[in-house]
Amino acid sequence: MRILVIEDDAKIARAVKKGLEQEAFAVDVAFDYDEGQGLALTQDYDLLIVDRMLPGHLDGVDIVREVRDAGMEVPVLMLTAKDKVPDRVEGLNSGADDYLVKPFAFEELLARVRALMRRPRENLGEVLKVADLVMDTGKLQVKRAGVKIPLSKKEYSLLEYLMRNQDLVVTKENIIAHVWDYDADVLPNTVEVYIGYLRNKVDKPFRGKKLIHTVRGFGYRLGGKS
């Protein structure tokens, strides 16, 4: 799943990016309003983490308002050093879904990120299931038929995206947008390679129905139905 961090403090931004990448998220970082606004409005993210106070006359609240005015429903976590009630109210009223005051522990930020990503659409929750395939997003653990499946971080991210879109056809472009960050040099063939890796681990060792399906001319679908 792909996250945009908009934070002008380079030390905080890089620490958040590193921590989230260790949890198998793809992360882009913007350090000011212009770059953050541009990415938020033109790229497809699963979550935005937005610093309230950014350089210039516009700030994180303005970015969130523009995102909402554009009709985008992406979850937003706002970071800020402002801890007064009116500041929190303004941030939430702008369209943010949650508000975290600096300084913060990364563990709390991660818990809030996961909570926000459980909310949208089908509200799938922390444990994702497709047939006998189970992913525990809290433990970063995948099992099929009770057997633990070891995955690389990128394989895990790809499988999570497929499971969150179970029974839907997703294109290679959809996958690249949600599994790799903006700076990654990824070709459609790279997606094919990683789909092959997943098939070797998720489908081939098990006698049950294949779960990963190719929809020729369109993309891929993960589901229990053939």
mmCIF file of C-alpha atoms in Angstrom:
data_model
loop_
_atom_site.group_PDB
_atom_site.id
_atom_site.type_symbol
_atom_site.label_atom_id
_atom_site.label_comp_id
_atom_site.label_asym_id
_atom_site.label_seq_id
_atom_site.Cartn_x
_atom_site.Cartn_y
_atom_site.Cartn_z
ATOM 1 C CA MET A 1 0.000 0.000 0.000
ATOM 2 C CA ARG A 2 1.287 3.458 -0.917
ATOM 3 C CA ILE A 3 1.592 6.431 1.459
ATOM 4 C CA LEU A 4 2.526 10.083 0.897
ATOM 5 C CA VAL A 5 4.324 11.878 3.741
ATOM 6 C CA ILE A 6 4.257 15.703 3.523
ATOM 7 C CA GLU A 7 6.663 16.989 6.183
ATOM 8 C CA ASP A 8 9.171 19.864 6.017
ATOM 9 C CA ASP A 9 11.359 18.513 8.832
ATOM 10 C CA ALA A 10 13.716 16.258 6.862
ATOM 11 C CA LYS A 11 14.747 14.261 9.934
ATOM 12 C CA ILE A 12 11.144 13.424 10.849
ATOM 13 C CA ALA A 13 10.185 12.734 7.233
ATOM 14 C CA ARG A 14 13.045 10.320 6.665
ATOM 15 C CA ALA A 15 12.460 8.541 9.974
ATOM 16 C CA VAL A 16 8.767 8.064 9.170
ATOM 17 C CA LYS A 17 9.593 6.879 5.648
ATOM 18 C CA LYS A 18 12.166 4.379 6.910
ATOM 19 C CA GLY A 19 9.853 3.049 9.614
ATOM 20 C CA LEU A 20 6.902 2.627 7.247
ATOM 21 C CA GLU A 21 9.038 0.955 4.584
ATOM 22 C CA GLN A 22 10.161 -1.561 7.196
ATOM 23 C CA GLU A 23 6.455 -2.352 7.624
ATOM 24 C CA ALA A 24 6.165 -3.095 3.862
ATOM 25 C CA PHE A 25 4.560 0.210 2.791
ATOM 26 C CA ALA A 26 5.679 2.118 -0.315
ATOM 27 C CA VAL A 27 6.376 5.713 0.772
ATOM 28 C CA ASP A 28 6.821 9.002 -1.101
ATOM 29 C CA VAL A 29 8.013 12.138 0.708
ATOM 30 C CA ALA A 30 7.359 15.819 -0.061
ATOM 31 C CA PHE A 31 9.059 18.577 1.947
ATOM 32 C CA ASP A 32 6.870 21.586 1.126
ATOM 33 C CA TYR A 33 3.358 22.665 0.165
ATOM 34 C CA ASP A 34 3.867 22.846 -3.607
ATOM 35 C CA GLU A 35 5.417 19.395 -3.964
ATOM 36 C CA GLY A 36 2.987 17.846 -1.493
ATOM 37 C CA GLN A 37 -0.072 19.383 -3.095
ATOM 38 C CA GLY A 38 1.059 18.291 -6.549
ATOM 39 C CA LEU A 39 1.603 14.678 -5.533
ATOM 40 C CA ALA A 40 -1.554 14.470 -3.396
ATOM 41 C CA LEU A 41 -3.768 15.693 -6.238
ATOM 42 C CA THR A 42 -2.172 13.779 -9.121
ATOM 43 C CA GLN A 43 -1.057 10.446 -7.670
ATOM 44 C CA ASP A 44 -3.127 7.568 -6.305
ATOM 45 C CA TYR A 45 -2.328 7.074 -2.603
ATOM 46 C CA ASP A 46 -3.856 4.824 0.036
ATOM 47 C CA LEU A 47 -3.045 7.287 2.853
ATOM 48 C CA LEU A 48 -1.705 10.823 3.317
ATOM 49 C CA ILE A 49 0.371 11.884 6.336
ATOM 50 C CA VAL A 50 0.371 15.685 6.321
ATOM 51 C CA ASP A 51 2.310 18.094 8.534
ATOM 52 C CA ARG A 52 0.106 20.984 9.671
ATOM 53 C CA MET A 53 2.805 23.663 9.457
ATOM 54 C CA LEU A 54 4.599 23.921 6.109
ATOM 55 C CA PRO A 55 6.820 26.708 4.685
ATOM 56 C CA GLY A 56 4.954 29.486 2.853
ATOM 57 C CA HIS A 57 1.560 31.132 3.234
ATOM 58 C CA LEU A 58 -0.322 27.868 2.704
ATOM 59 C CA ASP A 59 -0.018 24.814 4.969
ATOM 60 C CA GLY A 60 -1.170 21.253 5.533
ATOM 61 C CA VAL A 61 -4.747 22.291 6.283
ATOM 62 C CA ASP A 62 -4.946 23.866 2.812
ATOM 63 C CA ILE A 63 -3.685 20.651 1.199
ATOM 64 C CA VAL A 64 -6.313 18.587 3.000
ATOM 65 C CA ARG A 65 -9.069 21.013 1.976
ATOM 66 C CA GLU A 66 -7.961 20.870 -1.665
ATOM 67 C CA VAL A 67 -7.885 17.067 -1.575
ATOM 68 C CA ARG A 68 -11.432 16.981 -0.204
ATOM 69 C CA ASP A 69 -12.636 19.674 -2.621
ATOM 70 C CA ALA A 70 -11.339 17.460 -5.437
ATOM 71 C CA GLY A 71 -13.646 14.698 -4.183
ATOM 72 C CA MET A 72 -10.815 12.441 -3.022
ATOM 73 C CA GLU A 73 -11.638 10.140 -0.098
ATOM 74 C CA VAL A 74 -8.080 9.044 0.728
ATOM 75 C CA PRO A 75 -7.566 8.762 4.525
ATOM 76 C CA VAL A 76 -5.527 11.643 6.000
ATOM 77 C CA LEU A 77 -3.469 11.686 9.196
ATOM 78 C CA MET A 78 -2.383 15.188 10.187
ATOM 79 C CA LEU A 79 0.828 15.785 12.147
ATOM 80 C CA THR A 80 1.338 18.973 14.135
ATOM 81 C CA ALA A 81 3.114 20.672 16.989
ATOM 82 C CA LYS A 82 -0.104 22.600 17.686
ATOM 83 C CA ASP A 83 -1.919 20.797 20.496
ATOM 84 C CA LYS A 84 -4.662 23.305 21.396
ATOM 85 C CA VAL A 85 -8.258 22.170 20.987
ATOM 86 C CA PRO A 86 -9.109 24.855 18.360
ATOM 87 C CA ASP A 87 -6.094 23.728 16.278
ATOM 88 C CA ARG A 88 -7.188 20.094 16.389
ATOM 89 C CA VAL A 89 -10.758 21.078 15.521
ATOM 90 C CA GLU A 90 -9.596 23.122 12.520
ATOM 91 C CA GLY A 91 -7.473 20.235 11.279
ATOM 92 C CA LEU A 92 -10.309 17.735 11.560
ATOM 93 C CA ASN A 93 -12.826 20.159 10.062
ATOM 94 C CA SER A 94 -10.560 20.601 7.045
ATOM 95 C CA GLY A 95 -11.149 16.939 6.223
ATOM 96 C CA ALA A 96 -8.411 15.116 8.130
ATOM 97 C CA ASP A 97 -9.433 11.748 9.585
ATOM 98 C CA ASP A 98 -7.018 11.745 12.521
ATOM 99 C CA TYR A 99 -4.639 14.127 14.287
ATOM 100 C CA LEU A 100 -1.297 13.255 15.907
ATOM 101 C CA VAL A 101 0.619 15.795 18.018
ATOM 102 C CA LYS A 102 4.418 16.042 17.867
ATOM 103 C CA PRO A 103 6.566 14.677 19.353
ATOM 104 C CA PHE A 104 5.121 11.210 18.819
ATOM 105 C CA ALA A 105 6.277 7.616 19.100
ATOM 106 C CA PHE A 106 6.529 5.805 15.773
ATOM 107 C CA GLU A 107 4.545 2.907 17.262
ATOM 108 C CA GLU A 108 1.571 5.219 17.798
ATOM 109 C CA LEU A 109 1.832 6.646 14.293
ATOM 110 C CA LEU A 110 1.934 3.114 12.864
ATOM 111 C CA ALA A 111 -1.117 2.101 14.905
ATOM 112 C CA ARG A 112 -3.034 5.129 13.631
ATOM 113 C CA VAL A 113 -1.957 4.424 10.040
ATOM 114 C CA ARG A 114 -3.225 0.870 10.268
ATOM 115 C CA ALA A 115 -6.468 1.987 11.910
ATOM 116 C CA LEU A 116 -7.123 4.513 9.124
ATOM 117 C CA MET A 117 -6.371 1.977 6.405
ATOM 118 C CA ARG A 118 -8.934 -0.389 7.926
ATOM 119 C CA ARG A 119 -11.731 2.162 7.591
ATOM 120 C CA PRO A 120 -12.398 2.747 3.906
ATOM 121 C CA ARG A 121 -14.531 0.918 1.411
ATOM 122 C CA GLU A 122 -15.380 -2.584 2.618
ATOM 123 C CA ASN A 123 -13.801 -2.024 6.059
ATOM 124 C CA LEU A 124 -11.868 -5.267 5.674
ATOM 125 C CA GLY A 125 -10.137 -5.101 9.015
ATOM 126 C CA GLU A 126 -6.721 -6.186 10.190
ATOM 127 C CA VAL A 127 -7.050 -9.820 9.073
ATOM 128 C CA LEU A 128 -7.700 -10.297 5.354
ATOM 129 C CA LYS A 129 -9.071 -13.600 4.040
ATOM 130 C CA VAL A 130 -9.509 -15.024 0.560
ATOM 131 C CA ALA A 131 -10.586 -18.663 0.607
ATOM 132 C CA ASP A 132 -7.966 -20.414 2.784
ATOM 133 C CA LEU A 133 -5.415 -17.590 2.357
ATOM 134 C CA VAL A 134 -5.114 -15.411 5.469
ATOM 135 C CA MET A 135 -3.078 -12.234 5.964
ATOM 136 C CA ASP A 136 -2.635 -10.711 9.411
ATOM 137 C CA THR A 137 -1.612 -7.110 8.652
ATOM 138 C CA GLY A 138 -0.764 -6.472 12.301
ATOM 139 C CA LYS A 139 1.753 -9.307 12.459
ATOM 140 C CA LEU A 140 2.821 -9.028 8.779
ATOM 141 C CA GLN A 141 2.084 -12.736 8.520
ATOM 142 C CA VAL A 142 0.558 -14.771 5.689
ATOM 143 C CA LYS A 143 -0.771 -18.326 5.865
ATOM 144 C CA ARG A 144 -2.559 -20.639 3.472
ATOM 145 C CA ALA A 145 -4.302 -23.716 4.787
ATOM 146 C CA GLY A 146 -2.599 -22.974 8.099
ATOM 147 C CA VAL A 147 0.895 -23.042 6.576
ATOM 148 C CA LYS A 148 3.010 -19.915 7.038
ATOM 149 C CA ILE A 149 4.215 -18.380 3.748
ATOM 150 C CA PRO A 150 7.501 -16.401 3.844
ATOM 151 C CA LEU A 151 7.325 -13.308 1.633
ATOM 152 C CA SER A 152 9.677 -10.461 0.811
ATOM 153 C CA LYS A 153 8.429 -6.956 1.664
ATOM 154 C CA LYS A 154 7.486 -6.231 -1.948
ATOM 155 C CA GLU A 155 5.742 -9.602 -2.346
ATOM 156 C CA TYR A 156 3.812 -8.884 0.842
ATOM 157 C CA SER A 157 2.807 -5.404 -0.379
ATOM 158 C CA LEU A 158 1.631 -6.794 -3.701
ATOM 159 C CA LEU A 159 -0.361 -9.567 -2.049
ATOM 160 C CA GLU A 160 -1.961 -7.114 0.404
ATOM 161 C CA TYR A 161 -3.069 -4.886 -2.478
ATOM 162 C CA LEU A 162 -4.561 -7.865 -4.316
ATOM 163 C CA MET A 163 -6.329 -9.094 -1.168
ATOM 164 C CA ARG A 164 -7.780 -5.660 -0.415
ATOM 165 C CA ASN A 165 -9.173 -5.717 -3.951
ATOM 166 C CA GLN A 166 -10.252 -9.351 -3.966
ATOM 167 C CA ASP A 167 -12.378 -10.472 -6.919
ATOM 168 C CA LEU A 168 -11.633 -7.178 -8.708
ATOM 169 C CA VAL A 169 -9.468 -6.957 -11.823
ATOM 170 C CA VAL A 170 -6.455 -4.696 -11.225
ATOM 171 C CA THR A 171 -4.187 -3.532 -14.019
ATOM 172 C CA LYS A 172 -0.405 -3.478 -13.955
ATOM 173 C CA GLU A 173 -0.648 0.314 -13.774
ATOM 174 C CA ASN A 174 -2.899 0.051 -10.673
ATOM 175 C CA ILE A 175 -0.392 -2.269 -9.042
ATOM 176 C CA ILE A 176 2.613 -0.046 -9.801
ATOM 177 C CA ALA A 177 0.767 2.995 -8.405
ATOM 178 C CA HIS A 178 -0.028 1.299 -5.092
ATOM 179 C CA VAL A 179 2.923 -1.021 -4.468
ATOM 180 C CA TRP A 180 5.940 1.003 -5.632
ATOM 181 C CA ASP A 181 6.866 4.556 -4.667
ATOM 182 C CA TYR A 182 6.974 7.497 -7.081
ATOM 183 C CA ASP A 183 10.745 7.344 -7.653
ATOM 184 C CA ALA A 184 10.855 3.621 -8.390
ATOM 185 C CA ASP A 185 11.826 2.719 -11.960
ATOM 186 C CA VAL A 186 9.259 -0.009 -12.501
ATOM 187 C CA LEU A 187 8.177 -1.540 -15.809
ATOM 188 C CA PRO A 188 5.070 -3.658 -16.459
ATOM 189 C CA ASN A 189 7.372 -6.680 -16.796
ATOM 190 C CA THR A 190 8.426 -6.136 -13.175
ATOM 191 C CA VAL A 191 4.813 -6.692 -12.103
ATOM 192 C CA GLU A 192 4.735 -9.944 -14.093
ATOM 193 C CA VAL A 193 7.890 -11.104 -12.324
ATOM 194 C CA TYR A 194 6.445 -10.434 -8.862
ATOM 195 C CA ILE A 195 3.122 -12.049 -9.760
ATOM 196 C CA GLY A 196 5.180 -15.092 -10.709
ATOM 197 C CA TYR A 197 6.949 -15.000 -7.344
ATOM 198 C CA LEU A 198 3.594 -14.919 -5.554
ATOM 199 C CA ARG A 199 2.177 -17.771 -7.622
ATOM 200 C CA ASN A 200 5.186 -19.899 -6.702
ATOM 201 C CA LYS A 201 4.511 -19.285 -3.006
ATOM 202 C CA VAL A 202 0.734 -18.849 -2.744
ATOM 203 C CA ASP A 203 -0.641 -21.230 -5.385
ATOM 204 C CA LYS A 204 1.844 -23.867 -6.555
ATOM 205 C CA PRO A 205 2.662 -25.515 -3.175
ATOM 206 C CA PHE A 206 -1.046 -26.016 -2.388
ATOM 207 C CA ARG A 207 -3.572 -28.420 -3.869
ATOM 208 C CA GLY A 208 -6.532 -26.074 -3.532
ATOM 209 C CA LYS A 209 -7.903 -23.821 -6.245
ATOM 210 C CA LYS A 210 -5.592 -21.254 -7.779
ATOM 211 C CA LEU A 211 -6.198 -17.859 -6.232
ATOM 212 C CA ILE A 212 -4.159 -15.618 -8.536
ATOM 213 C CA HIS A 213 -5.733 -15.314 -11.972
ATOM 214 C CA THR A 214 -4.560 -13.548 -15.122
ATOM 215 C CA VAL A 215 -7.314 -11.668 -16.940
ATOM 216 C CA ARG A 216 -5.835 -11.429 -20.414
ATOM 217 C CA GLY A 217 -5.690 -7.945 -21.816
ATOM 218 C CA PHE A 218 -6.637 -6.363 -18.498
ATOM 219 C CA GLY A 219 -4.538 -7.462 -15.520
ATOM 220 C CA TYR A 220 -4.887 -9.752 -12.513
ATOM 221 C CA ARG A 221 -7.537 -10.872 -10.065
ATOM 222 C CA LEU A 222 -7.162 -12.592 -6.710
ATOM 223 C CA GLY A 223 -10.133 -14.657 -5.615
ATOM 224 C CA GLY A 224 -11.448 -18.129 -4.862
ATOM 225 C CA LYS A 225 -13.602 -18.272 -7.994
ATOM 226 C CA SER A 226 -12.054 -19.464 -11.255
#
